[in-house]
Amino acid sequence: MTDAPHEKASIASLAMTRRMHRRRAAETRFRLYGRASVIFSMAALGWLLLSIAATGLSAFTQHWVDLDLDVRAESATDNDRRRLADALAGGFGVQADDAVRQELLALVSASAATDALARNAERSGATLRLTVPVSDQADQYYKGRVDASRPAAQRRLTDRQIAWLDRWADEEQVERRFNRGLFVNPDSRDPERAGLASAILGSVMIVLIAGALALPVGIGAAIYLDGFAPQTGWGGRLTRALEVNINNLAAVPAIVFGLLGLAVFINVFGLARSIPLVGGLVLALRMFPTIVIASRAALRAVPDSLTDSALSLGASRMQAVFNHKVPIAAPAMLTGSIIGMAQALGETAPLLMIGMVAFVTAVPESPLDPATALPVQIFLWSGSAEAAWAERASAAIIVLLAVLMVINGVAIVLRERLQRRRSL
Amino acid sequence: MCKAEDRRPGLGFRRLTEILAERLVIAAVLATGLWACAPRDRPPVRIVGSSTIFPFAAKVAETYTRRTSVPIVVEQTGSGGGHKLFCSGDASIDATTSSRPQKPAESAICAANGVAPVIELPLGFDGIVLARSVDAVPIRLDTVTLYHALARKLPTSATDCTPVPNPYSRWSQIDPGLPDEPIEIFGPPPTSGTRDAFVETAMETGARRFPCLAAMERDTPSLFRARVHDLREDGAWINSGENDNAMVRTLVDSPAAIGVLGFSFLNQNTDKVGGIAIGGVVPTSATIRSGTYPVVRTLYLYMKDGSAADVRGYGMEFLSDEASGPGGYLEEIGLIPLPDALRTATRQRLSDADKAESRIEGSEP
């Protein structure tokens, strides 16, 4: 600040006020821009979450129907679908022909009901009491997603089918339940029986394997590059070249890692396609540069004076780095690593190349059994024809987001704890 | 004093991070080790191939797994990708589905890699349909109109095949009886088997109505193919992705547009889009099955002769009454079943191969 002479105050203040106004106006404008961009991004995120929740939340419940099936008369045929259809027709008191059978089978989860029939094949003498999920279309109808006022040709359910469904509802045979199958069943082509078990387990295995490989290697590499690698002369040049290349590696599109995985792990090492072990190996490669870069940045943010003072007091380089530098950088390193793991959890492209974008009929029991991953399951479900898949895909997105939030939550809690310990 | 303050938390951290890292690594290694110790003793049956057949193949896989607890993996690689993997000699690929017959070049690769002999099993039919939003004005098309609408170069007249650029931009210009709407057809990209089948059935049939083009097909089939397979790129034909769901949404949003879809997608979305009659025949399960609907292709499953019992069992399940018979669970999701005689014969062929195989091995049931 210069001491402006008082007699020029009136003239100076005019120019000064103008400049002052301009500066303040600039600041106000910037605040507005800032607020606008925050509002815009929050609105986009809110809209995304809302639209997913609006379509997906209903998939966490599913309607079930209690059936009393009289399968005695039809025991002559060994076609379970036909037996089921005839028994359903008997229940409604209608004559069964091909069209009626087809429409009746489209009301319940035919595969679940025929499985139950097959299980109870020896009890064909009595009336069979079954509780099965209703079909995807019927479920959509009970959830109010079918517009019965449209002309019959423009909806998936015929007038007859709607009348039958209403009759079940009137006789209180239908119950809306929590959709437990969504979490414990393997994938299915019937939306009402489809579950995420294979995908959740697959994702967990992939992330654990990738983390177990990439975390120690990535953090170790970062600490070495930061504290121990030569910084001068030819060695220094080599170190810098290495760092540039690790940065480049982080920018390589994910699909390239998938191709690499296919060429190396499957074609050279002869590991099987579609297994979480290969997925974990590929994603470990994908996570590695992210972890190195994040950890490097965290270590670089620690003031050199800290290690310098430790060194000057006679500590070895090892002691200076591990006892003084790493603990301070640990919270940020942890955050970076967890972000890397969360990214790996959401990756689809590399899994495509190693055959994990597949329909897997059984829940994996080990990392060597075929499995899929959560993002892959979302991709597969959203590409399927039946309308109910849109709902299930959104539900799978909600599950994936929940898992990511848990991971990020753990990261935040760990970071807070580490930071509190430092400020002691 | 500074030192003392620094060291205490420093060591605390070190211990904490060490313990944490150690436990995490140990837990992960242990868990991985335990899992790795116990993979299933039964190797999964692995099916690759066509994305059109994927819903059917996956549904059969699911049913078969439920009945026999044999794990099955179905991957959609496209028909071409499926043949490539299957013929590469990779022993883990048990069978491939294909929305077209295997090409001679592909059979040669199979034979060269020791994947021979191969059994070809027809599974059913797929109609390729033109569809538009249920809110749109009805439109009646035939293959000649389609050829007029989509060929990049049209013949000057019925007898003179000198190519002229396609002048039409609205349906009413081709035929005054058609609605006055822009020609806008969304279809699969050139890599797709659906597109090949559409061009080979619809476009080639339309082109043959021009005597000069029919003559060209007789004399120089390669020229004819090149000419007819060349679709417009000025906005009348729009390559859309392989995702038919996205296509259905596009059609709902723009009622003037027409989409080229597999019949199973039309079947599942009758509340949003309707099939367009071609030459007066509306695509339904019955018209496609009887062959009156003109744009049809056969779907196939290929497996090695003498495959493992699980793989043949999968094929038998695919061809069973409950799956692809009339009223079966595959018809429900849009597969057009084979005529009963052909299906029975195919089943017979597969079970004969089964028996022949068990005679050779002497141990198979």
Short mmCIF file of N, CA and C in Angstrom, two decimals, chain A residues 78-81 102 105-106 110-112 114-115 136-137 150 153-156 187-190 193 201 204-205 208-209 212 215-216 272-275 277 306 313 322-324 327-328 330 352 354-370 379-387 414 417-419 421-422 424, chain B residues 3 5-14 16-17 20 24-25 28-29 31-32 34-40 42 44 46 48 54-59 61-63 65-67 70-77 85 90 92-93 134-135 243-245 249 264-265 267-272 321-323 326-329 331-333:
data_model
loop_
_atom_site.label_atom_id
_atom_site.label_comp_id
_atom_site.label_asym_id
_atom_site.label_seq_id
_atom_site.Cartn_x
_atom_site.Cartn_y
_atom_site.Cartn_z
N ASP A 78 -45.17 -86.08 -20.41
CA ASP A 78 -43.97 -85.80 -19.62
C ASP A 78 -43.46 -84.39 -19.89
N ASN A 79 -44.20 -83.62 -20.67
CA ASN A 79 -43.80 -82.24 -20.93
C ASN A 79 -44.30 -81.36 -19.78
N ASP A 80 -43.35 -80.94 -18.92
CA ASP A 80 -43.75 -80.23 -17.72
C ASP A 80 -44.44 -78.90 -18.02
N ARG A 81 -44.01 -78.25 -19.10
CA ARG A 81 -44.66 -76.98 -19.43
C ARG A 81 -46.13 -77.20 -19.73
N GLN A 102 -50.15 -70.90 -24.04
CA GLN A 102 -49.06 -69.94 -24.18
C GLN A 102 -49.30 -68.71 -23.30
N LEU A 105 -48.84 -69.65 -19.57
CA LEU A 105 -47.45 -69.84 -19.17
C LEU A 105 -46.72 -68.51 -19.05
N ALA A 106 -47.23 -67.49 -19.74
CA ALA A 106 -46.58 -66.19 -19.69
C ALA A 106 -46.96 -65.42 -18.42
N ALA A 110 -42.46 -69.56 -15.65
CA ALA A 110 -42.70 -70.94 -16.07
C ALA A 110 -41.53 -71.83 -15.69
N SER A 111 -40.31 -71.32 -15.78
CA SER A 111 -39.16 -72.17 -15.47
C SER A 111 -39.15 -72.53 -13.99
N ALA A 112 -39.48 -71.57 -13.12
CA ALA A 112 -39.51 -71.87 -11.68
C ALA A 112 -40.60 -72.88 -11.38
N THR A 114 -42.01 -75.14 -13.48
CA THR A 114 -41.75 -76.48 -14.01
C THR A 114 -40.65 -77.16 -13.20
N ASP A 115 -39.67 -76.38 -12.69
CA ASP A 115 -38.67 -76.99 -11.81
C ASP A 115 -39.34 -77.59 -10.59
N ASP A 136 -42.17 -61.82 -15.60
CA ASP A 136 -41.74 -60.42 -15.65
C ASP A 136 -42.87 -59.50 -16.10
N GLN A 137 -43.65 -59.96 -17.09
CA GLN A 137 -44.74 -59.10 -17.57
C GLN A 137 -45.80 -58.90 -16.51
N ARG A 150 -54.56 -49.09 -23.24
CA ARG A 150 -54.12 -49.06 -24.64
C ARG A 150 -54.78 -50.19 -25.42
N ALA A 153 -53.41 -54.67 -29.14
CA ALA A 153 -52.28 -54.98 -30.02
C ALA A 153 -51.03 -54.23 -29.58
N GLN A 154 -51.21 -53.17 -28.77
CA GLN A 154 -50.06 -52.34 -28.41
C GLN A 154 -49.58 -52.62 -27.00
N ARG A 155 -49.99 -53.73 -26.41
CA ARG A 155 -49.39 -54.09 -25.12
C ARG A 155 -49.04 -55.57 -25.11
N ARG A 156 -48.20 -55.95 -24.15
CA ARG A 156 -47.69 -57.31 -24.12
C ARG A 156 -48.68 -58.29 -23.52
N ASP A 187 -27.11 -65.51 -12.64
CA ASP A 187 -27.80 -64.82 -13.74
C ASP A 187 -28.86 -65.74 -14.34
N SER A 188 -29.91 -65.15 -14.87
CA SER A 188 -30.95 -65.94 -15.52
C SER A 188 -31.46 -65.14 -16.71
N ARG A 189 -32.05 -65.86 -17.67
CA ARG A 189 -32.67 -65.14 -18.79
C ARG A 189 -34.09 -64.75 -18.44
N ASP A 190 -34.61 -65.23 -17.32
CA ASP A 190 -35.93 -64.79 -16.87
C ASP A 190 -35.71 -63.66 -15.89
N ARG A 193 -36.17 -64.27 -12.21
CA ARG A 193 -35.28 -65.18 -11.48
C ARG A 193 -33.83 -64.71 -11.52
N LEU A 201 -19.85 -61.78 -6.60
CA LEU A 201 -18.69 -62.59 -6.22
C LEU A 201 -17.54 -62.39 -7.19
N VAL A 204 -15.91 -59.07 -6.50
CA VAL A 204 -15.13 -59.10 -5.25
C VAL A 204 -13.80 -59.81 -5.49
N MET A 205 -13.86 -60.98 -6.15
CA MET A 205 -12.62 -61.72 -6.40
C MET A 205 -11.66 -60.90 -7.26
N LEU A 208 -10.16 -58.05 -5.24
CA LEU A 208 -9.20 -58.53 -4.23
C LEU A 208 -7.90 -58.95 -4.88
N ILE A 209 -8.01 -59.72 -5.98
CA ILE A 209 -6.79 -60.18 -6.65
C ILE A 209 -6.01 -59.00 -7.19
N ALA A 212 -4.48 -57.06 -4.29
CA ALA A 212 -3.38 -57.76 -3.64
C ALA A 212 -2.12 -57.68 -4.49
N LEU A 215 -1.48 -53.13 -5.23
CA LEU A 215 -1.19 -52.22 -4.12
C LEU A 215 0.25 -52.30 -3.66
N PRO A 216 0.75 -53.49 -3.26
CA PRO A 216 2.15 -53.51 -2.81
C PRO A 216 3.12 -53.09 -3.89
N ALA A 272 -7.71 -70.16 -18.40
CA ALA A 272 -9.01 -70.26 -19.06
C ALA A 272 -9.62 -68.87 -19.30
N ARG A 273 -10.57 -68.80 -20.24
CA ARG A 273 -11.31 -67.56 -20.47
C ARG A 273 -12.33 -67.37 -19.35
N SER A 274 -12.81 -66.17 -19.22
CA SER A 274 -13.93 -65.81 -18.31
C SER A 274 -13.67 -66.07 -16.83
N ILE A 275 -12.43 -66.23 -16.38
CA ILE A 275 -12.27 -66.50 -14.95
C ILE A 275 -11.76 -65.26 -14.22
N LEU A 277 -9.57 -64.87 -12.01
CA LEU A 277 -8.12 -64.76 -11.83
C LEU A 277 -7.52 -63.90 -12.94
N LEU A 306 11.43 -32.34 6.17
CA LEU A 306 11.18 -33.42 7.10
C LEU A 306 12.23 -34.52 6.99
N LEU A 313 19.97 -35.74 11.41
CA LEU A 313 20.11 -36.26 12.77
C LEU A 313 20.67 -37.68 12.77
N PHE A 322 10.68 -44.20 5.63
CA PHE A 322 9.58 -45.02 6.17
C PHE A 322 9.05 -44.50 7.50
N ASN A 323 9.92 -43.85 8.32
CA ASN A 323 9.42 -43.39 9.62
C ASN A 323 8.86 -41.98 9.57
N HIS A 324 9.24 -41.20 8.57
CA HIS A 324 8.81 -39.79 8.59
C HIS A 324 8.01 -39.39 7.38
N PRO A 327 4.52 -42.07 6.64
CA PRO A 327 3.34 -41.89 7.49
C PRO A 327 2.55 -40.64 7.16
N ILE A 328 3.27 -39.54 6.80
CA ILE A 328 2.54 -38.29 6.50
C ILE A 328 1.79 -38.44 5.19
N ALA A 330 0.69 -41.22 3.98
CA ALA A 330 -0.17 -42.41 3.94
C ALA A 330 -1.64 -42.11 3.65
N LEU A 352 -14.15 -57.56 -21.52
CA LEU A 352 -14.75 -58.02 -22.78
C LEU A 352 -13.78 -58.93 -23.52
N ILE A 354 -11.32 -60.74 -22.41
CA ILE A 354 -10.92 -62.01 -21.78
C ILE A 354 -12.14 -62.87 -21.50
N GLY A 355 -13.24 -62.57 -22.18
CA GLY A 355 -14.40 -63.46 -22.14
C GLY A 355 -15.22 -63.38 -20.88
N MET A 356 -15.14 -62.27 -20.15
CA MET A 356 -15.98 -62.19 -18.95
C MET A 356 -17.33 -61.54 -19.23
N VAL A 357 -17.51 -61.02 -20.46
CA VAL A 357 -18.82 -60.53 -20.84
C VAL A 357 -19.59 -61.73 -21.37
N ALA A 358 -20.15 -62.50 -20.44
CA ALA A 358 -20.75 -63.78 -20.81
C ALA A 358 -21.90 -64.10 -19.89
N PHE A 359 -22.72 -65.03 -20.34
CA PHE A 359 -23.80 -65.53 -19.50
C PHE A 359 -23.25 -66.73 -18.76
N VAL A 360 -23.19 -66.63 -17.44
CA VAL A 360 -22.62 -67.70 -16.64
C VAL A 360 -23.73 -68.29 -15.79
N THR A 361 -23.93 -69.61 -15.90
CA THR A 361 -25.12 -70.19 -15.29
C THR A 361 -24.92 -70.57 -13.83
N ALA A 362 -23.68 -70.60 -13.34
CA ALA A 362 -23.46 -71.05 -11.97
C ALA A 362 -22.70 -69.99 -11.19
N VAL A 363 -22.92 -69.98 -9.88
CA VAL A 363 -22.19 -69.05 -9.02
C VAL A 363 -20.77 -69.58 -8.87
N PRO A 364 -19.74 -68.73 -9.07
CA PRO A 364 -18.37 -69.22 -9.01
C PRO A 364 -18.00 -69.66 -7.59
N GLU A 365 -17.21 -70.72 -7.50
CA GLU A 365 -16.77 -71.19 -6.19
C GLU A 365 -15.31 -70.87 -5.94
N SER A 366 -14.57 -70.51 -6.99
CA SER A 366 -13.17 -70.16 -6.83
C SER A 366 -12.82 -69.18 -7.95
N PRO A 367 -11.66 -68.53 -7.85
CA PRO A 367 -11.27 -67.61 -8.93
C PRO A 367 -10.97 -68.32 -10.24
N LEU A 368 -11.04 -69.65 -10.24
CA LEU A 368 -10.79 -70.37 -11.49
C LEU A 368 -12.09 -70.82 -12.15
N ASP A 369 -13.24 -70.49 -11.53
CA ASP A 369 -14.52 -70.81 -12.14
C ASP A 369 -15.01 -69.59 -12.92
N PRO A 370 -15.72 -69.83 -14.03
CA PRO A 370 -16.19 -68.69 -14.80
C PRO A 370 -17.12 -67.77 -13.98
N PHE A 379 -24.32 -54.17 -18.26
CA PHE A 379 -24.25 -54.08 -19.72
C PHE A 379 -25.12 -55.15 -20.36
N LEU A 380 -25.01 -56.39 -19.87
CA LEU A 380 -25.76 -57.49 -20.47
C LEU A 380 -27.26 -57.32 -20.26
N TRP A 381 -27.65 -56.93 -19.06
CA TRP A 381 -29.08 -56.79 -18.77
C TRP A 381 -29.69 -55.64 -19.55
N SER A 382 -28.96 -54.54 -19.67
CA SER A 382 -29.57 -53.39 -20.34
C SER A 382 -29.70 -53.65 -21.83
N GLY A 383 -28.98 -54.64 -22.37
CA GLY A 383 -29.09 -54.94 -23.79
C GLY A 383 -30.15 -55.98 -24.11
N SER A 384 -30.84 -56.50 -23.08
CA SER A 384 -31.81 -57.56 -23.33
C SER A 384 -33.18 -57.01 -23.69
N ALA A 385 -33.99 -57.87 -24.32
CA ALA A 385 -35.20 -57.39 -24.95
C ALA A 385 -36.33 -57.05 -23.98
N GLU A 386 -36.61 -57.92 -23.00
CA GLU A 386 -37.80 -57.73 -22.18
C GLU A 386 -37.75 -56.42 -21.40
N ALA A 387 -38.95 -55.80 -21.27
CA ALA A 387 -39.02 -54.49 -20.62
C ALA A 387 -38.54 -54.55 -19.17
N LEU A 414 -10.63 -44.53 7.04
CA LEU A 414 -9.22 -44.83 7.26
C LEU A 414 -8.39 -43.56 7.21
N ARG A 417 -8.86 -41.45 10.31
CA ARG A 417 -8.17 -42.04 11.46
C ARG A 417 -6.68 -41.76 11.38
N LEU A 418 -6.11 -41.97 10.17
CA LEU A 418 -4.68 -41.74 10.02
C LEU A 418 -4.34 -40.28 10.28
N GLN A 419 -5.21 -39.38 9.78
CA GLN A 419 -4.91 -37.96 9.95
C GLN A 419 -5.01 -37.55 11.42
N ARG A 421 -4.39 -39.38 13.98
CA ARG A 421 -3.21 -39.86 14.67
C ARG A 421 -2.03 -38.92 14.45
N ARG A 422 -1.94 -38.36 13.25
CA ARG A 422 -0.81 -37.48 12.97
C ARG A 422 -0.90 -36.21 13.80
N LEU A 424 -1.91 -35.76 16.65
CA LEU A 424 -1.76 -35.93 18.10
C LEU A 424 -0.56 -35.18 18.64
N LYS B 3 12.08 -33.90 18.29
CA LYS B 3 12.35 -35.27 17.86
C LYS B 3 11.38 -36.25 18.53
N GLU B 5 8.53 -35.66 19.79
CA GLU B 5 7.15 -35.51 19.32
C GLU B 5 6.97 -36.19 17.97
N ASP B 6 8.00 -36.00 17.15
CA ASP B 6 7.91 -36.53 15.80
C ASP B 6 7.90 -38.04 15.78
N ARG B 7 8.72 -38.60 16.66
CA ARG B 7 8.93 -40.03 16.53
C ARG B 7 7.71 -40.84 16.96
N ARG B 8 7.08 -40.35 18.02
CA ARG B 8 5.99 -41.16 18.57
C ARG B 8 4.87 -41.43 17.52
N PRO B 9 4.32 -40.33 16.97
CA PRO B 9 3.29 -40.60 15.97
C PRO B 9 3.85 -41.33 14.76
N GLY B 10 5.13 -41.00 14.43
CA GLY B 10 5.74 -41.64 13.27
C GLY B 10 5.73 -43.15 13.42
N LEU B 11 6.18 -43.60 14.56
CA LEU B 11 6.21 -45.04 14.78
C LEU B 11 4.80 -45.61 14.83
N GLY B 12 3.88 -44.84 15.39
CA GLY B 12 2.48 -45.26 15.49
C GLY B 12 1.92 -45.55 14.13
N PHE B 13 2.25 -44.58 13.23
CA PHE B 13 1.76 -44.74 11.88
C PHE B 13 2.31 -45.93 11.22
N ARG B 14 3.63 -46.04 11.42
CA ARG B 14 4.32 -47.10 10.73
C ARG B 14 3.71 -48.42 11.15
N LEU B 16 0.81 -48.92 12.43
CA LEU B 16 -0.58 -49.04 11.96
C LEU B 16 -0.62 -49.45 10.49
N THR B 17 0.15 -48.72 9.67
CA THR B 17 0.11 -49.02 8.23
C THR B 17 0.67 -50.41 7.97
N LEU B 20 -1.88 -52.94 9.05
CA LEU B 20 -3.00 -52.92 8.10
C LEU B 20 -2.61 -53.62 6.81
N LEU B 24 -4.10 -57.07 5.36
CA LEU B 24 -4.83 -57.06 4.09
C LEU B 24 -4.21 -58.07 3.13
N VAL B 25 -2.88 -58.00 3.02
CA VAL B 25 -2.19 -58.87 2.07
C VAL B 25 -2.38 -60.33 2.48
N ALA B 28 -5.90 -61.41 1.79
CA ALA B 28 -6.15 -61.57 0.35
C ALA B 28 -5.48 -62.83 -0.16
N VAL B 29 -4.22 -63.02 0.25
CA VAL B 29 -3.49 -64.20 -0.24
C VAL B 29 -4.17 -65.48 0.24
N ALA B 31 -7.30 -65.88 1.17
CA ALA B 31 -8.59 -66.06 0.52
C ALA B 31 -8.39 -66.58 -0.90
N THR B 32 -7.44 -65.93 -1.62
CA THR B 32 -7.18 -66.35 -2.98
C THR B 32 -6.72 -67.80 -3.01
N LEU B 34 -7.25 -70.18 -0.80
CA LEU B 34 -8.32 -71.11 -0.46
C LEU B 34 -9.23 -71.35 -1.66
N TRP B 35 -9.59 -70.21 -2.31
CA TRP B 35 -10.48 -70.32 -3.46
C TRP B 35 -9.82 -71.15 -4.55
N ALA B 36 -8.53 -70.79 -4.77
CA ALA B 36 -7.82 -71.43 -5.87
C ALA B 36 -7.70 -72.93 -5.64
N CYS B 37 -7.73 -73.34 -4.36
CA CYS B 37 -7.60 -74.75 -4.07
C CYS B 37 -8.80 -75.54 -4.54
N ALA B 38 -9.96 -74.87 -4.59
CA ALA B 38 -11.18 -75.63 -4.82
C ALA B 38 -11.97 -75.17 -6.04
N PRO B 39 -11.36 -75.22 -7.23
CA PRO B 39 -12.20 -74.94 -8.39
C PRO B 39 -13.09 -76.15 -8.63
N ARG B 40 -14.17 -75.93 -9.39
CA ARG B 40 -15.07 -77.07 -9.64
C ARG B 40 -14.34 -78.14 -10.42
N ARG B 42 -15.74 -80.17 -12.41
CA ARG B 42 -16.35 -80.32 -13.72
C ARG B 42 -16.03 -79.08 -14.54
N PRO B 44 -16.48 -76.17 -17.20
CA PRO B 44 -17.71 -75.63 -17.77
C PRO B 44 -17.81 -75.93 -19.26
N ARG B 46 -18.50 -74.48 -22.76
CA ARG B 46 -18.32 -73.10 -23.22
C ARG B 46 -18.89 -72.94 -24.63
N VAL B 48 -19.79 -70.19 -27.67
CA VAL B 48 -19.56 -68.82 -28.16
C VAL B 48 -20.47 -68.59 -29.36
N PHE B 54 -27.82 -65.50 -28.86
CA PHE B 54 -27.42 -65.45 -27.45
C PHE B 54 -28.58 -65.63 -26.47
N PRO B 55 -29.71 -64.89 -26.62
CA PRO B 55 -30.79 -65.08 -25.64
C PRO B 55 -31.29 -66.51 -25.58
N PHE B 56 -31.37 -67.16 -26.74
CA PHE B 56 -31.86 -68.55 -26.77
C PHE B 56 -30.82 -69.49 -26.16
N ALA B 57 -29.57 -69.32 -26.60
CA ALA B 57 -28.49 -70.19 -26.12
C ALA B 57 -28.36 -70.07 -24.60
N ALA B 58 -28.51 -68.83 -24.09
CA ALA B 58 -28.36 -68.62 -22.65
C ALA B 58 -29.53 -69.24 -21.90
N LYS B 59 -30.72 -69.12 -22.46
CA LYS B 59 -31.89 -69.70 -21.79
C LYS B 59 -31.76 -71.22 -21.71
N ALA B 61 -28.97 -72.87 -21.74
CA ALA B 61 -27.87 -73.14 -20.82
C ALA B 61 -28.38 -73.13 -19.38
N GLU B 62 -29.19 -72.12 -19.10
CA GLU B 62 -29.72 -71.97 -17.74
C GLU B 62 -30.54 -73.21 -17.35
N THR B 63 -31.42 -73.63 -18.26
CA THR B 63 -32.28 -74.79 -17.98
C THR B 63 -31.43 -76.04 -17.80
N THR B 65 -28.29 -76.28 -16.92
CA THR B 65 -27.54 -76.23 -15.67
C THR B 65 -28.43 -76.59 -14.49
N ARG B 66 -29.67 -76.09 -14.53
CA ARG B 66 -30.57 -76.38 -13.42
C ARG B 66 -30.87 -77.87 -13.35
N ARG B 67 -30.95 -78.52 -14.51
CA ARG B 67 -31.30 -79.95 -14.50
C ARG B 67 -30.12 -80.82 -14.16
N VAL B 70 -24.36 -78.88 -14.56
CA VAL B 70 -23.14 -78.65 -15.35
C VAL B 70 -23.05 -77.14 -15.59
N PRO B 71 -21.97 -76.49 -15.14
CA PRO B 71 -21.88 -75.05 -15.40
C PRO B 71 -21.65 -74.77 -16.89
N ILE B 72 -22.31 -73.74 -17.40
CA ILE B 72 -22.18 -73.40 -18.82
C ILE B 72 -21.87 -71.91 -18.93
N VAL B 73 -20.99 -71.56 -19.86
CA VAL B 73 -20.68 -70.16 -20.12
C VAL B 73 -21.07 -69.87 -21.55
N VAL B 74 -21.92 -68.86 -21.77
CA VAL B 74 -22.30 -68.48 -23.11
C VAL B 74 -21.77 -67.08 -23.37
N GLU B 75 -20.93 -66.97 -24.41
CA GLU B 75 -20.34 -65.68 -24.71
C GLU B 75 -20.84 -65.19 -26.06
N GLN B 76 -21.18 -63.92 -26.18
CA GLN B 76 -21.57 -63.43 -27.50
C GLN B 76 -20.37 -62.81 -28.19
N THR B 77 -19.95 -63.46 -29.27
CA THR B 77 -18.77 -62.98 -29.99
C THR B 77 -19.15 -62.58 -31.41
N LEU B 85 -13.08 -68.52 -33.08
CA LEU B 85 -12.65 -69.13 -31.82
C LEU B 85 -12.79 -70.65 -31.87
N ASP B 90 -8.85 -74.23 -29.92
CA ASP B 90 -8.88 -74.05 -28.47
C ASP B 90 -9.84 -75.08 -27.87
N SER B 92 -11.06 -75.47 -25.07
CA SER B 92 -12.07 -75.07 -24.09
C SER B 92 -13.35 -74.57 -24.75
N ILE B 93 -13.32 -74.30 -26.06
CA ILE B 93 -14.53 -73.85 -26.75
C ILE B 93 -15.25 -75.09 -27.27
N VAL B 134 -45.43 -47.77 -32.90
CA VAL B 134 -46.85 -48.08 -33.02
C VAL B 134 -47.67 -46.83 -33.28
N ASP B 135 -47.10 -45.65 -33.00
CA ASP B 135 -47.84 -44.40 -33.23
C ASP B 135 -47.73 -43.91 -34.67
N ASN B 243 -26.96 -52.73 -30.55
CA ASN B 243 -27.90 -52.75 -29.43
C ASN B 243 -29.32 -52.46 -29.92
N ASP B 244 -30.13 -53.52 -30.01
CA ASP B 244 -31.47 -53.35 -30.54
C ASP B 244 -32.39 -52.58 -29.60
N ASN B 245 -32.08 -52.60 -28.29
CA ASN B 245 -32.89 -51.80 -27.36
C ASN B 245 -32.80 -50.33 -27.67
N ARG B 249 -35.79 -47.61 -28.83
CA ARG B 249 -36.02 -46.27 -28.27
C ARG B 249 -36.00 -45.22 -29.36
N SER B 264 -37.09 -61.51 -32.60
CA SER B 264 -37.27 -61.67 -31.16
C SER B 264 -37.40 -60.31 -30.47
N PHE B 265 -36.72 -59.31 -31.01
CA PHE B 265 -36.83 -57.99 -30.40
C PHE B 265 -38.20 -57.38 -30.66
N ASN B 267 -40.88 -59.06 -31.08
CA ASN B 267 -41.77 -59.88 -30.27
C ASN B 267 -41.85 -59.39 -28.83
N GLN B 268 -40.71 -58.91 -28.31
CA GLN B 268 -40.69 -58.47 -26.91
C GLN B 268 -41.11 -57.03 -26.74
N ASN B 269 -41.27 -56.31 -27.84
CA ASN B 269 -41.56 -54.88 -27.73
C ASN B 269 -42.80 -54.48 -28.50
N THR B 270 -43.76 -55.40 -28.60
CA THR B 270 -44.95 -55.10 -29.39
C THR B 270 -45.74 -53.94 -28.81
N ASP B 271 -45.48 -53.56 -27.57
CA ASP B 271 -46.16 -52.38 -27.03
C ASP B 271 -45.55 -51.09 -27.55
N LYS B 272 -44.34 -51.16 -28.13
CA LYS B 272 -43.69 -49.93 -28.59
C LYS B 272 -43.56 -49.87 -30.11
N ASP B 321 -38.57 -80.86 -27.01
CA ASP B 321 -39.94 -80.35 -27.12
C ASP B 321 -40.14 -79.10 -26.28
N GLU B 322 -39.66 -79.18 -25.04
CA GLU B 322 -39.94 -78.09 -24.11
C GLU B 322 -39.20 -76.82 -24.48
N ALA B 323 -38.06 -76.96 -25.17
CA ALA B 323 -37.29 -75.77 -25.55
C ALA B 323 -37.77 -75.24 -26.90
N PRO B 326 -43.11 -76.60 -30.52
CA PRO B 326 -44.19 -75.61 -30.52
C PRO B 326 -44.63 -75.33 -29.09
N GLY B 327 -44.75 -74.06 -28.74
CA GLY B 327 -45.15 -73.69 -27.38
C GLY B 327 -44.01 -73.82 -26.38
N GLY B 328 -42.80 -74.09 -26.86
CA GLY B 328 -41.65 -74.24 -25.96
C GLY B 328 -41.18 -72.91 -25.40
N TYR B 329 -40.24 -73.00 -24.45
CA TYR B 329 -39.82 -71.75 -23.81
C TYR B 329 -39.00 -70.86 -24.73
N GLU B 331 -39.77 -70.45 -28.02
CA GLU B 331 -40.74 -69.75 -28.86
C GLU B 331 -41.29 -68.55 -28.10
N GLU B 332 -41.43 -68.74 -26.79
CA GLU B 332 -41.94 -67.66 -25.96
C GLU B 332 -41.04 -66.42 -26.06
N ILE B 333 -39.73 -66.62 -26.21
CA ILE B 333 -38.86 -65.44 -26.29
C ILE B 333 -38.46 -65.13 -27.72
#
